[in-house]
Amino acid sequence: MTVKGEIIIHVGYPKTGTTTLQKHFFPFIDEIDYLGKFDDEGSMFSFNKNMINELIFNDQLLGVDKFLSTLPEFKKSLLSEESFLSNTLRVSRINGADVVADPHTLIKNLRNTFEKSRCDVKVIITIRRQDEMLLSLYAQSYTHYYSGQKRFNTFDKFLDFFDKEKKGLNLYSSLDYLKMADLFSDAFGEENVSILAFEHLERDPLSFHIKLCNFLQVDPNKYKADYSLQKENARSSERNGYKRTRNESMFYYLKRMKRRLIPNLNIQLNKFIGDYLKSVRVPNFWIDRTIKLTKQQRKKILASYAESNRAVSMRFDLSLDKSGYYE
């Protein structure tokens, strides 16, 4: 089969410098057509939210198939979207139902869709220490999801559930970086999978930059390496204190209340009202704004992934020991 082109898919994880890469590096590579990170309906990029959700959740990929048929021959493209993996770590509301993405379905859809479109596929996975990832995930989703769930409405409850149910929980297995590396390598070939660590980006951005450029097959000297110093979406974290909420818009506050009180009622808002509600901020002054992990809790989380982290560190030459991945 004649290959039509190459597509590089940066699948996340969330909170691993993804926004920094999306804003300060990926759009400026001359040799690569940047398909985007899809942000909103006003995005300049061709991929849209429905296409992303098709790839994550569905088997019928009509919108994605149609889009890929328009790609020019022999073109190298890049799609960066942390939703691919973040949706395996959290509950999403799709067509009125709470769902958690299955990594197997996601990877099968990516492989089948792009192979059918005669595209060679490369995958970039950016990771972060699991204890810090759990803090960040809970912080990001607290207002819109966990605060409304009695079994998760405190961080200790969340950790207790994570620990007790980890054998059968997508959240636990999706943070097993060796398992995810195996799944993507089986689908696309290990030579087509790159794993990079967020801590490496912070500690040695030049080395991170060179490794990323080499995988993309672009000249690292052609592009500035200081893009990594532009920190986006950084949260206040002092290892034991963590911002977990922020003032939310009236739109999302009402959406959250609807989900709790009248989840089955379908309400349609026109764009003017929706935009106005999004512009009105609702302070969350009544909510405790810190999340804490004790040393014992951190040690327990990292111990459960230590063997996996050692293996993925050796396999992908990551030196994760320097960042405390297996203390």
C-alpha positions as a Python dict, from the first residue, in 0.01 Angstrom:
ca = {
    (1, 'M'): (0, 0, 0),
    (2, 'T'): (134, 341, -93),
    (3, 'V'): (167, 566, 211),
    (4, 'K'): (-18, 894, 175),
    (5, 'G'): (164, 1082, 448),
    (6, 'E'): (272, 1084, 810),
    (7, 'I'): (80, 1203, 1113),
    (8, 'I'): (233, 1259, 1456),
    (9, 'I'): (-19, 1241, 1739),
    (10, 'H'): (68, 1398, 2074),
    (11, 'V'): (-183, 1222, 2300),
    (12, 'G'): (-101, 1388, 2634),
    (13, 'Y'): (-103, 1325, 2933),
    (14, 'P'): (-267, 1642, 3068),
    (15, 'K'): (-62, 1870, 3295),
    (16, 'T'): (266, 1764, 3132),
    (17, 'G'): (354, 2087, 2952),
    (18, 'T'): (105, 2019, 2674),
    (19, 'T'): (-22, 2376, 2648),
    (20, 'T'): (334, 2508, 2642),
    (21, 'L'): (416, 2283, 2346),
    (22, 'Q'): (88, 2366, 2173),
    (23, 'K'): (138, 2742, 2200),
    (24, 'H'): (512, 2789, 2181),
    (25, 'F'): (654, 2512, 1966),
    (26, 'F'): (429, 2293, 1751),
    (27, 'P'): (272, 2577, 1545),
    (28, 'F'): (613, 2708, 1439),
    (29, 'I'): (765, 2397, 1278),
    (30, 'D'): (787, 2477, 906),
    (31, 'E'): (817, 2115, 798),
    (32, 'I'): (500, 2004, 975),
    (33, 'D'): (137, 2098, 918),
    (34, 'Y'): (2, 2164, 1268),
    (35, 'L'): (-357, 2039, 1285),
    (36, 'G'): (-391, 2178, 1630),
    (37, 'K'): (-501, 2145, 1973),
    (38, 'F'): (-871, 2207, 1945),
    (39, 'D'): (-976, 2474, 2195),
    (40, 'D'): (-1321, 2598, 2100),
    (41, 'E'): (-1555, 2653, 1809),
    (42, 'G'): (-1357, 2954, 1701),
    (43, 'S'): (-1039, 2751, 1663),
    (44, 'M'): (-831, 2807, 1351),
    (45, 'F'): (-762, 2434, 1327),
    (46, 'S'): (-939, 2183, 1106),
    (47, 'F'): (-988, 1919, 1374),
    (48, 'N'): (-1289, 1989, 1591),
    (49, 'K'): (-1430, 1863, 1919),
    (50, 'N'): (-1668, 1617, 1753),
    (51, 'M'): (-1379, 1454, 1566),
    (52, 'I'): (-1178, 1423, 1886),
    (53, 'N'): (-1474, 1262, 2065),
    (54, 'E'): (-1524, 1025, 1771),
    (55, 'L'): (-1168, 902, 1804),
    (56, 'I'): (-1192, 865, 2182),
    (57, 'F'): (-1537, 713, 2227),
    (58, 'N'): (-1690, 591, 1900),
    (59, 'D'): (-1655, 327, 1633),
    (60, 'Q'): (-1827, 538, 1364),
    (61, 'L'): (-1566, 793, 1262),
    (62, 'L'): (-1743, 968, 979),
    (63, 'G'): (-1619, 1319, 1052),
    (64, 'V'): (-1258, 1209, 1100),
    (65, 'D'): (-1262, 990, 788),
    (66, 'K'): (-1396, 1278, 579),
    (67, 'F'): (-1132, 1514, 714),
    (68, 'L'): (-844, 1274, 653),
    (69, 'S'): (-953, 1224, 293),
    (70, 'T'): (-874, 1592, 234),
    (71, 'L'): (-514, 1577, 359),
    (72, 'P'): (-260, 1645, 82),
    (73, 'E'): (-35, 1365, -41),
    (74, 'F'): (301, 1306, 125),
    (75, 'K'): (241, 1562, 398),
    (76, 'K'): (369, 1543, 755),
    (77, 'S'): (104, 1659, 1004),
    (78, 'L'): (86, 1689, 1382),
    (79, 'L'): (-218, 1673, 1609),
    (80, 'S'): (-170, 1758, 1978),
    (81, 'E'): (-465, 1689, 2206),
    (82, 'E'): (-433, 1585, 2570),
    (83, 'S'): (-801, 1489, 2572),
    (84, 'F'): (-697, 1158, 2417),
    (85, 'L'): (-548, 1042, 2747),
    (86, 'S'): (-720, 1277, 2992),
    (87, 'N'): (-1053, 1116, 2904),
    (88, 'T'): (-916, 780, 3023),
    (89, 'L'): (-851, 944, 3361),
    (90, 'R'): (-1179, 1120, 3429),
    (91, 'V'): (-1552, 1098, 3381),
    (92, 'S'): (-1686, 1278, 3074),
    (93, 'R'): (-2046, 1367, 2996),
    (94, 'I'): (-2129, 1242, 2645),
    (95, 'N'): (-2488, 1249, 2512),
    (96, 'G'): (-2628, 1274, 2865),
    (97, 'A'): (-2427, 983, 3009),
    (98, 'D'): (-2119, 967, 3232),
    (99, 'V'): (-1846, 772, 3052),
    (100, 'V'): (-1477, 700, 3097),
    (101, 'A'): (-1276, 638, 2782),
    (102, 'D'): (-1121, 295, 2736),
    (103, 'P'): (-754, 313, 2624),
    (104, 'H'): (-798, 2, 2409),
    (105, 'T'): (-1086, 162, 2215),
    (106, 'L'): (-892, 487, 2174),
    (107, 'I'): (-581, 316, 2038),
    (108, 'K'): (-783, 85, 1811),
    (109, 'N'): (-964, 387, 1665),
    (110, 'L'): (-641, 579, 1609),
    (111, 'R'): (-475, 283, 1440),
    (112, 'N'): (-768, 181, 1221),
    (113, 'T'): (-858, 534, 1118),
    (114, 'F'): (-514, 656, 1018),
    (115, 'E'): (-404, 328, 862),
    (116, 'K'): (-721, 326, 652),
    (117, 'S'): (-626, 675, 538),
    (118, 'R'): (-281, 543, 440),
    (119, 'C'): (-98, 749, 703),
    (120, 'D'): (210, 637, 890),
    (121, 'V'): (155, 717, 1255),
    (122, 'K'): (397, 832, 1524),
    (123, 'V'): (289, 890, 1883),
    (124, 'I'): (428, 1128, 2146),
    (125, 'I'): (338, 1062, 2511),
    (126, 'T'): (436, 1314, 2777),
    (127, 'I'): (425, 1184, 3134),
    (128, 'R'): (450, 1314, 3490),
    (129, 'R'): (506, 1150, 3830),
    (130, 'Q'): (188, 972, 3930),
    (131, 'D'): (155, 1139, 4272),
    (132, 'E'): (173, 1483, 4112),
    (133, 'M'): (-59, 1370, 3834),
    (134, 'L'): (-328, 1261, 4081),
    (135, 'L'): (-305, 1597, 4258),
    (136, 'S'): (-334, 1784, 3932),
    (137, 'L'): (-618, 1573, 3792),
    (138, 'Y'): (-825, 1612, 4107),
    (139, 'A'): (-755, 1985, 4121),
    (140, 'Q'): (-856, 2037, 3761),
    (141, 'S'): (-1179, 1837, 3780),
    (142, 'Y'): (-1288, 1920, 4134),
    (143, 'T'): (-1525, 2205, 4057),
    (144, 'H'): (-1697, 2046, 3761),
    (145, 'Y'): (-1713, 1685, 3877),
    (146, 'Y'): (-1567, 1563, 4207),
    (147, 'S'): (-1731, 1828, 4427),
    (148, 'G'): (-2072, 1693, 4322),
    (149, 'Q'): (-1991, 1327, 4393),
    (150, 'K'): (-2021, 1214, 4756),
    (151, 'R'): (-1775, 931, 4708),
    (152, 'F'): (-1512, 1174, 4569),
    (153, 'N'): (-1591, 1510, 4730),
    (154, 'T'): (-1272, 1509, 4937),
    (155, 'F'): (-926, 1424, 4816),
    (156, 'D'): (-885, 1159, 5086),
    (157, 'K'): (-1200, 983, 4960),
    (158, 'F'): (-1064, 1001, 4606),
    (159, 'L'): (-731, 847, 4712),
    (160, 'D'): (-908, 579, 4913),
    (161, 'F'): (-1118, 483, 4611),
    (162, 'F'): (-811, 490, 4387),
    (163, 'D'): (-625, 259, 4624),
    (164, 'K'): (-906, 9, 4691),
    (165, 'E'): (-1042, -13, 4338),
    (166, 'K'): (-717, 22, 4143),
    (167, 'K'): (-716, -329, 4003),
    (168, 'G'): (-1028, -268, 3798),
    (169, 'L'): (-1015, 107, 3750),
    (170, 'N'): (-923, 279, 3425),
    (171, 'L'): (-764, 559, 3626),
    (172, 'Y'): (-507, 328, 3782),
    (173, 'S'): (-418, 135, 3467),
    (174, 'S'): (-413, 451, 3254),
    (175, 'L'): (-141, 594, 3479),
    (176, 'D'): (68, 281, 3432),
    (177, 'Y'): (308, 429, 3179),
    (178, 'L'): (466, 97, 3086),
    (179, 'K'): (127, -54, 3010),
    (180, 'M'): (32, 245, 2795),
    (181, 'A'): (369, 230, 2617),
    (182, 'D'): (303, -137, 2541),
    (183, 'L'): (-44, -64, 2402),
    (184, 'F'): (79, 213, 2171),
    (185, 'S'): (390, 16, 2071),
    (186, 'D'): (183, -290, 1983),
    (187, 'A'): (-40, -73, 1765),
    (188, 'F'): (218, 143, 1591),
    (189, 'G'): (561, -13, 1653),
    (190, 'E'): (792, 85, 1937),
    (191, 'E'): (1016, 281, 1701),
    (192, 'N'): (717, 508, 1634),
    (193, 'V'): (647, 585, 2000),
    (194, 'S'): (829, 851, 2203),
    (195, 'I'): (784, 904, 2576),
    (196, 'L'): (905, 1230, 2729),
    (197, 'A'): (892, 1337, 3095),
    (198, 'F'): (751, 1669, 3216),
    (199, 'E'): (1019, 1682, 3486),
    (200, 'H'): (1283, 1660, 3212),
    (201, 'L'): (1123, 1959, 3041),
    (202, 'E'): (1154, 2157, 3363),
    (203, 'R'): (1499, 2033, 3466),
    (204, 'D'): (1678, 2026, 3130),
    (205, 'P'): (1465, 2196, 2863),
    (206, 'L'): (1740, 2198, 2600),
    (207, 'S'): (1787, 1821, 2621),
    (208, 'F'): (1409, 1774, 2613),
    (209, 'H'): (1392, 1996, 2305),
    (210, 'I'): (1662, 1802, 2121),
    (211, 'K'): (1504, 1467, 2198),
    (212, 'L'): (1163, 1588, 2080),
    (213, 'C'): (1307, 1740, 1761),
    (214, 'N'): (1497, 1421, 1681),
    (215, 'F'): (1176, 1220, 1705),
    (216, 'L'): (996, 1474, 1484),
    (217, 'Q'): (1292, 1463, 1243),
    (218, 'V'): (1342, 1839, 1247),
    (219, 'D'): (1660, 2036, 1313),
    (220, 'P'): (1669, 2143, 1681),
    (221, 'N'): (1903, 2429, 1592),
    (222, 'K'): (1646, 2578, 1357),
    (223, 'Y'): (1398, 2649, 1637),
    (224, 'K'): (1444, 2827, 1966),
    (225, 'A'): (1475, 2597, 2264),
    (226, 'D'): (1342, 2854, 2510),
    (227, 'Y'): (979, 2771, 2429),
    (228, 'S'): (982, 2546, 2734),
    (229, 'L'): (1036, 2845, 2960),
    (230, 'Q'): (690, 2974, 2867),
    (231, 'K'): (486, 2801, 3138),
    (232, 'E'): (118, 2776, 3063),
    (233, 'N'): (-160, 2673, 3305),
    (234, 'A'): (89, 2648, 3590),
    (235, 'R'): (-70, 2584, 3927),
    (236, 'S'): (60, 2683, 4267),
    (237, 'S'): (220, 2365, 4402),
    (238, 'E'): (463, 2340, 4691),
    (239, 'R'): (459, 1959, 4699),
    (240, 'N'): (209, 1957, 4987),
    (241, 'G'): (-24, 2248, 4914),
    (242, 'Y'): (-216, 2275, 4592),
    (243, 'K'): (-471, 2508, 4443),
    (244, 'R'): (-773, 2302, 4356),
    (245, 'T'): (-1045, 2548, 4266),
    (246, 'R'): (-1082, 2876, 4088),
    (247, 'N'): (-1370, 3109, 4025),
    (248, 'E'): (-1589, 2942, 3769),
    (249, 'S'): (-1828, 3088, 3517),
    (250, 'M'): (-2201, 3098, 3583),
    (251, 'F'): (-2243, 2874, 3277),
    (252, 'Y'): (-2041, 2588, 3427),
    (253, 'Y'): (-2185, 2646, 3775),
    (254, 'L'): (-2540, 2604, 3640),
    (255, 'K'): (-2428, 2310, 3425),
    (256, 'R'): (-2289, 2138, 3732),
    (257, 'M'): (-2606, 2205, 3931),
    (258, 'K'): (-2819, 2068, 3647),
    (259, 'R'): (-2608, 1753, 3635),
    (260, 'R'): (-2663, 1698, 4006),
    (261, 'L'): (-3032, 1790, 4028),
    (262, 'I'): (-3195, 1731, 3687),
    (263, 'P'): (-2947, 1525, 3482),
    (264, 'N'): (-3201, 1395, 3230),
    (265, 'L'): (-3352, 1731, 3136),
    (266, 'N'): (-3233, 1859, 2798),
    (267, 'I'): (-3182, 2238, 2800),
    (268, 'Q'): (-3077, 2430, 2490),
    (269, 'L'): (-2932, 2781, 2521),
    (270, 'N'): (-2876, 3020, 2236),
    (271, 'K'): (-2519, 3141, 2181),
    (272, 'F'): (-2581, 3492, 2321),
    (273, 'I'): (-2709, 3362, 2656),
    (274, 'G'): (-2437, 3097, 2672),
    (275, 'D'): (-2161, 3351, 2608),
    (276, 'Y'): (-2308, 3588, 2868),
    (277, 'L'): (-2325, 3315, 3135),
    (278, 'K'): (-1964, 3220, 3058),
    (279, 'S'): (-1859, 3581, 3120),
    (280, 'V'): (-2013, 3594, 3470),
    (281, 'R'): (-1776, 3460, 3737),
    (282, 'V'): (-1895, 3275, 4047),
    (283, 'P'): (-1643, 3275, 4335),
    (284, 'N'): (-1587, 2947, 4517),
    (285, 'F'): (-1498, 3117, 4844),
    (286, 'W'): (-1678, 2851, 5052),
    (287, 'I'): (-1452, 2567, 4934),
    (288, 'D'): (-1130, 2456, 5100),
    (289, 'R'): (-870, 2537, 4840),
    (290, 'T'): (-586, 2305, 4934),
    (291, 'I'): (-510, 1945, 4854),
    (292, 'K'): (-242, 1765, 5050),
    (293, 'L'): (-50, 1445, 5007),
    (294, 'T'): (143, 1319, 5305),
    (295, 'K'): (487, 1166, 5256),
    (296, 'Q'): (335, 828, 5334),
    (297, 'Q'): (62, 873, 5070),
    (298, 'R'): (317, 980, 4808),
    (299, 'K'): (538, 685, 4891),
    (300, 'K'): (246, 444, 4863),
    (301, 'I'): (138, 580, 4522),
    (302, 'L'): (489, 573, 4378),
    (303, 'A'): (557, 226, 4522),
    (304, 'S'): (259, 87, 4331),
    (305, 'Y'): (411, 210, 4003),
    (306, 'A'): (780, 170, 4086),
    (307, 'E'): (845, -144, 3882),
    (308, 'S'): (658, -7, 3583),
    (309, 'N'): (836, 329, 3605),
    (310, 'R'): (1179, 162, 3621),
    (311, 'A'): (1101, -42, 3312),
    (312, 'V'): (970, 250, 3106),
    (313, 'S'): (1266, 464, 3216),
    (314, 'M'): (1516, 207, 3088),
    (315, 'R'): (1324, 134, 2771),
    (316, 'F'): (1289, 497, 2664),
    (317, 'D'): (1612, 632, 2822),
    (318, 'L'): (1433, 873, 3056),
    (319, 'S'): (1643, 863, 3379),
    (320, 'L'): (1322, 885, 3583),
    (321, 'D'): (1515, 803, 3900),
    (322, 'K'): (1646, 1161, 3895),
    (323, 'S'): (1288, 1284, 3926),
    (324, 'G'): (1187, 1047, 4207),
    (325, 'Y'): (959, 821, 4003),
    (326, 'Y'): (1065, 518, 4205),
    (327, 'E'): (1177, 640, 4542),
}
